[in-house]
GROMACS .gro file of C-alpha atoms in nm:
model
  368
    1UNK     CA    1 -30.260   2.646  -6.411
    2UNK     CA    2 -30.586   2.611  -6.540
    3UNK     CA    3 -30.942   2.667  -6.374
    4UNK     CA    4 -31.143   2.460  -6.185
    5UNK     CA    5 -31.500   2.417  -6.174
    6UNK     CA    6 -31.640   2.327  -5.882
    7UNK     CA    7 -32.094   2.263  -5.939
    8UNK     CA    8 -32.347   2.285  -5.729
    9UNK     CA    9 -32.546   1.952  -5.822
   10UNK     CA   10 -32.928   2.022  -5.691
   11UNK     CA   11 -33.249   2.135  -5.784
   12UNK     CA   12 -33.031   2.440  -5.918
   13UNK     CA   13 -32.676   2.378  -5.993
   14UNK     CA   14 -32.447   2.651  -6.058
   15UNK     CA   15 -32.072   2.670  -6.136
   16UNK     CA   16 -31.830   2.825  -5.911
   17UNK     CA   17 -31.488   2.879  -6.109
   18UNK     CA   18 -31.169   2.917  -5.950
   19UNK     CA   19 -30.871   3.018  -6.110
   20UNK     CA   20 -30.667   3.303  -6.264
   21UNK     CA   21 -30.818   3.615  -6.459
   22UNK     CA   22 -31.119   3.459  -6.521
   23UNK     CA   23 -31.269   3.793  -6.665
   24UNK     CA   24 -31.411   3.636  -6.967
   25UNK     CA   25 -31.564   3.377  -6.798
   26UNK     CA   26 -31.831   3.659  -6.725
   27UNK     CA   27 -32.081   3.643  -7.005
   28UNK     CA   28 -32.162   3.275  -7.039
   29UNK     CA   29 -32.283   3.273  -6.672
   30UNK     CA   30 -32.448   3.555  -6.754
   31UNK     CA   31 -32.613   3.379  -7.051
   32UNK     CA   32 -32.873   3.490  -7.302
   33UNK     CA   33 -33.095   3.728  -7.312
   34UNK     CA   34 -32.941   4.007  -7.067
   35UNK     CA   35 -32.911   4.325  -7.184
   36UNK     CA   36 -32.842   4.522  -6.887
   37UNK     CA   37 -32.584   4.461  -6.601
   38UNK     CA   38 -32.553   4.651  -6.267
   39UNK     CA   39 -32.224   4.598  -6.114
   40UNK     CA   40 -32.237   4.649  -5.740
   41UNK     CA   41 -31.901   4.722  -5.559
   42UNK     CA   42 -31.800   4.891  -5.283
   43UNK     CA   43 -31.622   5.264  -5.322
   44UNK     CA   44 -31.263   5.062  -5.292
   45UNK     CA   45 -31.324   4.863  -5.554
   46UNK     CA   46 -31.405   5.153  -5.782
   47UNK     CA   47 -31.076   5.111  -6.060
   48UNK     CA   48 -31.185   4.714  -6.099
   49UNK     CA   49 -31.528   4.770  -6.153
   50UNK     CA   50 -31.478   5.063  -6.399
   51UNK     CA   51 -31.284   4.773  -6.593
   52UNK     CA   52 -31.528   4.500  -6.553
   53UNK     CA   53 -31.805   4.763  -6.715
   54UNK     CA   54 -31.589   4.830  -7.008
   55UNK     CA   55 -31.569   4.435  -7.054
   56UNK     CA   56 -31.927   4.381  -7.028
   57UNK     CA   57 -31.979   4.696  -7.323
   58UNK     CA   58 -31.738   4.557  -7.510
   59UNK     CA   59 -31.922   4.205  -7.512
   60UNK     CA   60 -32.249   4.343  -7.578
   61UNK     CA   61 -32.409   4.438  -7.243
   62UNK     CA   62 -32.513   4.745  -7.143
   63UNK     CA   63 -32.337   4.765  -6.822
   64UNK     CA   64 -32.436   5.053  -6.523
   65UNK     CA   65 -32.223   5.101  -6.218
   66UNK     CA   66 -32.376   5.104  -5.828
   67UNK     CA   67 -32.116   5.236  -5.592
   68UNK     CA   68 -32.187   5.159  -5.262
   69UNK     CA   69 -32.014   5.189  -4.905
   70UNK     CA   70 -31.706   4.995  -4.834
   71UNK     CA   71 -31.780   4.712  -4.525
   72UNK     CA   72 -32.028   4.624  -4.342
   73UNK     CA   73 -32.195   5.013  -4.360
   74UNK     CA   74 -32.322   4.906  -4.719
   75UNK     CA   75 -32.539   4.617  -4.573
   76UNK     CA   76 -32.883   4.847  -4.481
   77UNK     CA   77 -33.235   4.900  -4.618
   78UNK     CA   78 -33.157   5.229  -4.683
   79UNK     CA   79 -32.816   5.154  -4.922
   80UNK     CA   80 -33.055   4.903  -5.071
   81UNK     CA   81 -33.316   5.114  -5.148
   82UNK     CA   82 -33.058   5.324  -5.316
   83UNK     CA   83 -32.999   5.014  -5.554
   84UNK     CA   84 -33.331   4.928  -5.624
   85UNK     CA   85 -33.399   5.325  -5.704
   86UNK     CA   86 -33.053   5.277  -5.976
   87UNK     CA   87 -33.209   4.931  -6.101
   88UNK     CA   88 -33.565   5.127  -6.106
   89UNK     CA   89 -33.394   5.429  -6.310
   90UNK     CA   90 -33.229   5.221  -6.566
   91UNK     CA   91 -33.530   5.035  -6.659
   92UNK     CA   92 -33.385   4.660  -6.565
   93UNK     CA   93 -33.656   4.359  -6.619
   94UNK     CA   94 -33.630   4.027  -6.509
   95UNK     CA   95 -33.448   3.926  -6.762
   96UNK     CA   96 -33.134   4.179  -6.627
   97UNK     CA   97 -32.892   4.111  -6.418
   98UNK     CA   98 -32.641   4.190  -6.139
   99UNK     CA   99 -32.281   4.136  -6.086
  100UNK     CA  100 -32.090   4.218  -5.764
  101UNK     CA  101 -31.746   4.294  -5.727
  102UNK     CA  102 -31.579   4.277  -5.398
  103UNK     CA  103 -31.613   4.088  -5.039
  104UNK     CA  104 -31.853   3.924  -4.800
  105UNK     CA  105 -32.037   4.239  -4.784
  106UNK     CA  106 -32.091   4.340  -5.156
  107UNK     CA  107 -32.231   3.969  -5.196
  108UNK     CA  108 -32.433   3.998  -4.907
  109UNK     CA  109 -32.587   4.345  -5.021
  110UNK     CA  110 -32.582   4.262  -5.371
  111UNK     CA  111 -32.749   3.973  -5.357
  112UNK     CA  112 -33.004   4.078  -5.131
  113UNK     CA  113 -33.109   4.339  -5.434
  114UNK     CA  114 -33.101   4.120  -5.695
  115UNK     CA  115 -33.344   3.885  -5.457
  116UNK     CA  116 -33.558   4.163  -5.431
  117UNK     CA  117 -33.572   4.360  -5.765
  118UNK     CA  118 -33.925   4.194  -5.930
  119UNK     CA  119 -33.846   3.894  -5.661
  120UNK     CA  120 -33.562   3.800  -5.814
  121UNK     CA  121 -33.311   3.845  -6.125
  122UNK     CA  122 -32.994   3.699  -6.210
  123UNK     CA  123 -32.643   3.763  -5.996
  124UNK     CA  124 -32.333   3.625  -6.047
  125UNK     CA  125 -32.069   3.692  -5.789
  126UNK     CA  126 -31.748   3.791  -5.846
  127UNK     CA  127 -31.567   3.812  -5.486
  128UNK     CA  128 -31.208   3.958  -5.479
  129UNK     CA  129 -31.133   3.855  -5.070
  130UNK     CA  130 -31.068   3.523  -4.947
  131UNK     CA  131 -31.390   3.554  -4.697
  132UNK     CA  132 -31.575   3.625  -5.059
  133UNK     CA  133 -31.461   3.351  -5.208
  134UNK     CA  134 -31.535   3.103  -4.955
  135UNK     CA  135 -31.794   3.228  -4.752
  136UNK     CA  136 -32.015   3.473  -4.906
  137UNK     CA  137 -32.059   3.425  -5.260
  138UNK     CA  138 -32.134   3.059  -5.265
  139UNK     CA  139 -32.420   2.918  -5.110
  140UNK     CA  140 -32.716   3.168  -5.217
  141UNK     CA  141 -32.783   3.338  -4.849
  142UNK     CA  142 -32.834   3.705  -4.868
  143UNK     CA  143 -32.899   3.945  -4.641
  144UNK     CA  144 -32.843   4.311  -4.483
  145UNK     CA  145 -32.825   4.440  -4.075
  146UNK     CA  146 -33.039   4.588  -3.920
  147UNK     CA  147 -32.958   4.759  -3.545
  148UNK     CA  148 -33.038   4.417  -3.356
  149UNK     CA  149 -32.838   4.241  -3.523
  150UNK     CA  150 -32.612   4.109  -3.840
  151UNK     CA  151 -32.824   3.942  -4.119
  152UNK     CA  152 -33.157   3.951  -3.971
  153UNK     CA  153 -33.363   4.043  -4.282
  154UNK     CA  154 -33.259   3.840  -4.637
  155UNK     CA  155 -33.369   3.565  -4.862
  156UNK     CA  156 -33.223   3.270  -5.013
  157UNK     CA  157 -33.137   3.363  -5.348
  158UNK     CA  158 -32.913   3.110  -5.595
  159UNK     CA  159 -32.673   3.297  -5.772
  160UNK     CA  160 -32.615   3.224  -6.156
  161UNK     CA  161 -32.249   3.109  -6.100
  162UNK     CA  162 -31.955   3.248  -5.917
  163UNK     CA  163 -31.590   3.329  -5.982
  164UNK     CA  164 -31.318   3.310  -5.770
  165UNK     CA  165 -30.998   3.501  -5.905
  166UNK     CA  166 -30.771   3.420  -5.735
  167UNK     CA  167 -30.533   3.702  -5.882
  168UNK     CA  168 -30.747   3.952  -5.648
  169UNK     CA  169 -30.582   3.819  -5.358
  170UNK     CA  170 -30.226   3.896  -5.483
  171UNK     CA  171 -30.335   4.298  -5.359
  172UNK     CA  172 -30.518   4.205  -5.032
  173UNK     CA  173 -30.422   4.337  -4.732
  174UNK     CA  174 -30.280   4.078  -4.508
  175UNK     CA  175 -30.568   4.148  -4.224
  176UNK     CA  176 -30.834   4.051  -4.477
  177UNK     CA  177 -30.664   3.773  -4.620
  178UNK     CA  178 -30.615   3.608  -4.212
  179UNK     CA  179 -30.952   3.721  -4.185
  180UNK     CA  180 -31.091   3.473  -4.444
  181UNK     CA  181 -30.867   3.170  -4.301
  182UNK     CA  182 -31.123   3.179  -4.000
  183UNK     CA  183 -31.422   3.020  -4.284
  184UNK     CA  184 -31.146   2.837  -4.403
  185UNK     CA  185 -31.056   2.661  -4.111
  186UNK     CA  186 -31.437   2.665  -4.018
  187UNK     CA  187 -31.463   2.427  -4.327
  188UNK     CA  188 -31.217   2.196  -4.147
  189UNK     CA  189 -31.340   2.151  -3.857
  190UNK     CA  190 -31.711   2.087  -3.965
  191UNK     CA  191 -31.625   1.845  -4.218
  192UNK     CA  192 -31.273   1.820  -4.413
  193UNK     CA  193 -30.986   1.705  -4.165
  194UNK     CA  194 -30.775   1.766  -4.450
  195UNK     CA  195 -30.776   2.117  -4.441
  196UNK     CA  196 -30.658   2.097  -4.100
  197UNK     CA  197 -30.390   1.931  -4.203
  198UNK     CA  198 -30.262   2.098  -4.472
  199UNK     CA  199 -30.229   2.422  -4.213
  200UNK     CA  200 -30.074   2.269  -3.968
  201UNK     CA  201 -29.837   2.137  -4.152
  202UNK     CA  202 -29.724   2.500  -4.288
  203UNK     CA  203 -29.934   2.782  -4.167
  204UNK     CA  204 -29.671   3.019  -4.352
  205UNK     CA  205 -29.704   2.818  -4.714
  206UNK     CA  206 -30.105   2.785  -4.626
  207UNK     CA  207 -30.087   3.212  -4.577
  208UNK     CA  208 -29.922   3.244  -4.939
  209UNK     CA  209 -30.085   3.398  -5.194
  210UNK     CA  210 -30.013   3.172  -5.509
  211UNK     CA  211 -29.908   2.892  -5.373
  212UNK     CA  212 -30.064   2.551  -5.454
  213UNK     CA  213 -30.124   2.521  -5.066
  214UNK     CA  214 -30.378   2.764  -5.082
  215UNK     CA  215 -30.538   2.751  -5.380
  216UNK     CA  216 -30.605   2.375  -5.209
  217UNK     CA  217 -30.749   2.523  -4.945
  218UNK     CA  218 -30.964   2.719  -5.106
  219UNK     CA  219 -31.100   2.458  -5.338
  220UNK     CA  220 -31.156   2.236  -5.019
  221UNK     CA  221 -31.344   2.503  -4.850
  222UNK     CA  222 -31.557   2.609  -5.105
  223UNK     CA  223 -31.651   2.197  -5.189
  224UNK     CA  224 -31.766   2.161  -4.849
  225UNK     CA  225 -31.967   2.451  -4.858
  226UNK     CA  226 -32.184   2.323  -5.176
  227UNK     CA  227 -32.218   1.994  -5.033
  228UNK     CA  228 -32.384   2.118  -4.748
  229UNK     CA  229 -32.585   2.331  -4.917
  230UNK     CA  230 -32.709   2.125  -5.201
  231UNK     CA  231 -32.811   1.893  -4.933
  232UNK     CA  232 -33.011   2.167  -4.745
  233UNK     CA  233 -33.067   2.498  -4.915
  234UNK     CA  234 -33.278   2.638  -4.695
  235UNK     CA  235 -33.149   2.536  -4.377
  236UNK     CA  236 -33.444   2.265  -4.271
  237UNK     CA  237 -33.212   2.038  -4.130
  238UNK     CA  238 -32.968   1.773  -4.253
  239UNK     CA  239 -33.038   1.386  -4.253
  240UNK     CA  240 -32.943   1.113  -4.000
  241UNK     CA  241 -32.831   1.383  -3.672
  242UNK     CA  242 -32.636   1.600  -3.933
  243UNK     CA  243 -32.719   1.986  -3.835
  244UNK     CA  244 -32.750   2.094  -4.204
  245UNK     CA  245 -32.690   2.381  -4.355
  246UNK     CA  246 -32.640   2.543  -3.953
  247UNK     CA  247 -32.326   2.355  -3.924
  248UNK     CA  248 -32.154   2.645  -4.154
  249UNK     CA  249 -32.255   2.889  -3.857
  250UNK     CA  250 -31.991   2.680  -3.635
  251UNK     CA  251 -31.851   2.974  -3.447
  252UNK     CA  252 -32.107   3.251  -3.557
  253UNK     CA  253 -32.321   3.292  -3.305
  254UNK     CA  254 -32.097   3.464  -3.040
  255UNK     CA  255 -31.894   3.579  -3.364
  256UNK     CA  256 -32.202   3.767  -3.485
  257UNK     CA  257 -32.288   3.916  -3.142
  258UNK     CA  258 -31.921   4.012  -3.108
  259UNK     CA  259 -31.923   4.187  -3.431
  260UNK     CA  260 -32.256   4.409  -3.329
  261UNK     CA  261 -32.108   4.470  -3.043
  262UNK     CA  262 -31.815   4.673  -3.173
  263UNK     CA  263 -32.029   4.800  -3.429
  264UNK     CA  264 -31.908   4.613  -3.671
  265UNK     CA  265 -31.532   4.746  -3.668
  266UNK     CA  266 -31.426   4.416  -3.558
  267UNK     CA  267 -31.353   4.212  -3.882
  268UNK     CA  268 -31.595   3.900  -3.953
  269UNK     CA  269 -31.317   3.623  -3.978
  270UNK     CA  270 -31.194   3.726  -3.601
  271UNK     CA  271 -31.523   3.736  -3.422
  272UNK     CA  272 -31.572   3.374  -3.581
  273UNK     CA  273 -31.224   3.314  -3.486
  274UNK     CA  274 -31.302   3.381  -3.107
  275UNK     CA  275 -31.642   3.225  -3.158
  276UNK     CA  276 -31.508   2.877  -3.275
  277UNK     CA  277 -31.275   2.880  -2.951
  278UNK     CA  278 -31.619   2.961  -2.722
  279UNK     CA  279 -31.816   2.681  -2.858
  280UNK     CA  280 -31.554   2.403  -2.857
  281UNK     CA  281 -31.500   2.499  -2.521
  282UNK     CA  282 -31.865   2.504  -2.485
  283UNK     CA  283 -31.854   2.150  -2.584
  284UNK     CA  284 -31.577   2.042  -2.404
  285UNK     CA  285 -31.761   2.142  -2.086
  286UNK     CA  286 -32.114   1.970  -2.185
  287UNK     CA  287 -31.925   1.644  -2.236
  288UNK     CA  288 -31.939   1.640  -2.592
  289UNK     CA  289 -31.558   1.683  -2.746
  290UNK     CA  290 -31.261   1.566  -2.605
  291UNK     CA  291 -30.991   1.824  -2.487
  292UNK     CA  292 -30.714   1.817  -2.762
  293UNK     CA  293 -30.966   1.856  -3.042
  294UNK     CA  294 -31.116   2.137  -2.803
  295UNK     CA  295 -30.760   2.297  -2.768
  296UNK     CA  296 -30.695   2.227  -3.135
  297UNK     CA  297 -30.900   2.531  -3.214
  298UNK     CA  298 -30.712   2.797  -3.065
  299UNK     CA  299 -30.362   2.652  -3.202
  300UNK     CA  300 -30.455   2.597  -3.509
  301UNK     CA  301 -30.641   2.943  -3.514
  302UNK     CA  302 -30.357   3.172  -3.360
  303UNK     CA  303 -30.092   2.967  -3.594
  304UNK     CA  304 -30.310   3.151  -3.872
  305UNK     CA  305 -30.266   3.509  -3.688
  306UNK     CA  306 -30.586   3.502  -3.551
  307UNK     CA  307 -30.745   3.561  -3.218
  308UNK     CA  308 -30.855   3.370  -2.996
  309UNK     CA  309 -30.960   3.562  -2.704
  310UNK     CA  310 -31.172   3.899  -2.713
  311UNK     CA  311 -31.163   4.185  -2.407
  312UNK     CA  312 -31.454   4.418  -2.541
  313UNK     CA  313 -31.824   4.415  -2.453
  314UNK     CA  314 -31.967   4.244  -2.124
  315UNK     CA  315 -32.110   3.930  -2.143
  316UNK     CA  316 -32.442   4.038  -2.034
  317UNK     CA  317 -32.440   4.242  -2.356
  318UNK     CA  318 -32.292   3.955  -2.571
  319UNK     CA  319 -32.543   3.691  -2.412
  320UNK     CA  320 -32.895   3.903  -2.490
  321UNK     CA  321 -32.755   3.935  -2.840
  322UNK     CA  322 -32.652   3.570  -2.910
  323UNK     CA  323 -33.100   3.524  -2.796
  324UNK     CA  324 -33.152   3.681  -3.135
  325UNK     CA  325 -32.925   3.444  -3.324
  326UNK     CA  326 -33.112   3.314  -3.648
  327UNK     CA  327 -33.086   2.948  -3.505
  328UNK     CA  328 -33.255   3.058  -3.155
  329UNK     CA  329 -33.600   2.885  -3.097
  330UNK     CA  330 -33.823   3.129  -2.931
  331UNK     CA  331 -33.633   3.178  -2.588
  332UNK     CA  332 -33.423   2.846  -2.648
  333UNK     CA  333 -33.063   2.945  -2.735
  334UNK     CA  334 -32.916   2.643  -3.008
  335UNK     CA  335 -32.530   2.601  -3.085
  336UNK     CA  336 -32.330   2.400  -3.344
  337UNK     CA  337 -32.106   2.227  -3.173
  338UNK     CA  338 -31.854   1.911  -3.193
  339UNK     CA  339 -31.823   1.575  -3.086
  340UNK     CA  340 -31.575   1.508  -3.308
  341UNK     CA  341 -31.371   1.670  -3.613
  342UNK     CA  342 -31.642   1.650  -3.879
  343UNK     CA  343 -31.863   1.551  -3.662
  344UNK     CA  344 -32.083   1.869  -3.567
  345UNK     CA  345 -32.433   1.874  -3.413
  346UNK     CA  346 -32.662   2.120  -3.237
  347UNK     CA  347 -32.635   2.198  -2.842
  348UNK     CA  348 -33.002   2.305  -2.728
  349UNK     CA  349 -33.015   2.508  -2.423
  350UNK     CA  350 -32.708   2.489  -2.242
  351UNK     CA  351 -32.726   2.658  -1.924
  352UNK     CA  352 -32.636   3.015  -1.831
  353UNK     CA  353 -32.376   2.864  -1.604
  354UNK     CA  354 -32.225   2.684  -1.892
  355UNK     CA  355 -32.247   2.911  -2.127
  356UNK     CA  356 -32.031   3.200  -1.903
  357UNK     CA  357 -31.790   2.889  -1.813
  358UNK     CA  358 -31.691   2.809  -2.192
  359UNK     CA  359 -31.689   3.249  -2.214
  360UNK     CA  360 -31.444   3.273  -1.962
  361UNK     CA  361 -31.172   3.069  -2.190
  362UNK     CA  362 -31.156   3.354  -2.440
  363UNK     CA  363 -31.106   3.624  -2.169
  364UNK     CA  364 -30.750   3.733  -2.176
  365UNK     CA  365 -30.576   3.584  -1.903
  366UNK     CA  366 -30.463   3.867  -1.643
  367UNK     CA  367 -30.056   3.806  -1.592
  368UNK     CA  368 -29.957   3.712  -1.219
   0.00000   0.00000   0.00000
């Protein structure tokens, strides 16, 4: 089957190419003029990138390695300083560039760094888990942690185009590849009914790696990801009620105060998981979404092998963290929630009461 090409229209558009060894795709996006290319890729990823470096030589680049730490360990200043110091070494300019290899967490870092290096050079993205592919690497958000919380320090940072081999998934562990149906489903739920549909109708055949079912899926996902953002980039707001570019955090907030929580041991696609089941409830109880879409969530989720309900860290804990969430106004806490399936739109300051209400429904239920 042959690739797709999904753009980004906009101020800057971008390709995102999906598809099958797309290796050779890898110097056009690059494009002209670049003469050196730092691959960043986590220490797992270490036999692909030593590949990808010998196909950059042999098409004329001079291409350096940056091995960094697998997960979410590799998103800090001080890992990024270590790039910066590689980038510094091997004399890149502006007109250099950076590739990474790997998931959510590569992109993250590596795009952070290319952000950064003389405010900005090229990166193309080249993510190898489903979470990459449809979460991460499109969409231009970069960031590392810091110890309050996931993400706080970043830019917005376009990447030069992205490709999505889908032949990386074949060798995914099965944890990271339910992990990325959470953003999939996400996608569903804040805008493309379809998608919900096409997983409920055969969770197994949507779980497949190769078949047509998910490839689907992952076209879907990653459509309604540049529509939102070519609409707003810089998350200012959408038009006519529409949350923006904060609808994609549907779930996050909790799911990113979940994840610090457990120190980041806790994979990304089943905190949001958990925190997609908290806010429908959340907006079941302020009046906003009817109860089957609300219970919708955790079938659909759990059908997926995800969870939906989370026994860790108190709420106290889980609360003061959720008041540093990126879309908090000063002390005001701010959800995306529903009123409808593609219908999502921001909750401002929901009471404490409400709040620990819509927590209690992912507390495990204690057996009579």
């Amino acid at each position: 089957m042959s690739a797709t090409t999904l753009r980004l229209q906009g101020d800057t558009s971008y390709d995102v190419v999906v598809g099958h060894h797309l290796t050779d795709r890898l110097p056009a996006l690059l494009g002209d003029g670049v003469v050196r290319v730092a691959v960043i890729h986590p220490t797992a990823m270490a036999d692909r990138a030593r590949a990808l470096r010998h196909a950059l030589d042999a098409a004329g680049f001079a291409a350096h390695g940056i091995e960094v730490p697998d997960g979410e360990t590799a998103k800090t200043a001080r890992v990024a300083e270590f790039c910066w110091s590689v980038l510094g070494q091997a004399g890149f300019t502006r007109s250099d560039a950076v590739v990474t290899l790997g998931g959510g967490s590569a992109t993250d870092l590596g795009g952070f760094v290319a952000a950064t290096w003389l405010r900005g050079v090229e990166v193309v993205h080249v993510p190898t888990t489903l979470l990459g592919m449809v979460d991460a690497a499109v969409g231009g958000k970069t960031g590392i942690n810091t110890d309050e919380g996931k993400n706080l320090v970043g830019s917005f940072h376009h990447p030069a185009g992205v490709l999505c081999d889908l032949s990386t998934l074949e060798t995914l562990p099965r944890n990271e590849l339910v992990s990325g149906m959470a953003e999939v489903v996400k996608c569903g739920f804040i805008a493309d009914p379809e998608i919900l549909s096409i997983v409920e109708r055969s969770p197994a055949t949507a779980m497949r790696v190769g078949s047509e079912e998910q490839r689907e899926l992952v076209e879907r996902a990653i459509q309604v990801k540049l529509d939102v953002v070519a609409g707003d980039f810089k998350e200012t707001g959408g038009a006519a009620g529409h949350p923006g570019r904060e609808a994609l955090n549907y779930g996050h907030t909790l799911g990113h105060a979940i994840e610090r929580a457990e120190s980041y041991r806790y994979r990304h696609g089943a905190a949001i998981s958990i925190g997609m089941v908290f806010v429908a409830e959340l907006a079941r109880l302020a009046g906003r979404l009817d109860d089957v879409t609300a219970a919708r969530h955790a079938d659909l989720l759990s059908a997926v092998g995800l969870p939906t309900s989370y026994d860790g860290a108190p709420w106290g804990d889980l609360l003061a963290s959720m008041r540093l969430d990126k879309k908090s106004r000063g002390d005001l806490l701010r959800f995306v929630v529903l009123e409808g399936v593609a219908r999502p739109v921001v909750l401002e300051g929901p009471s404490t009461d409400l709040l620990e209400q819509a927590f209690a429904a992912v507390r495990p239920r204690t057996p009579r």
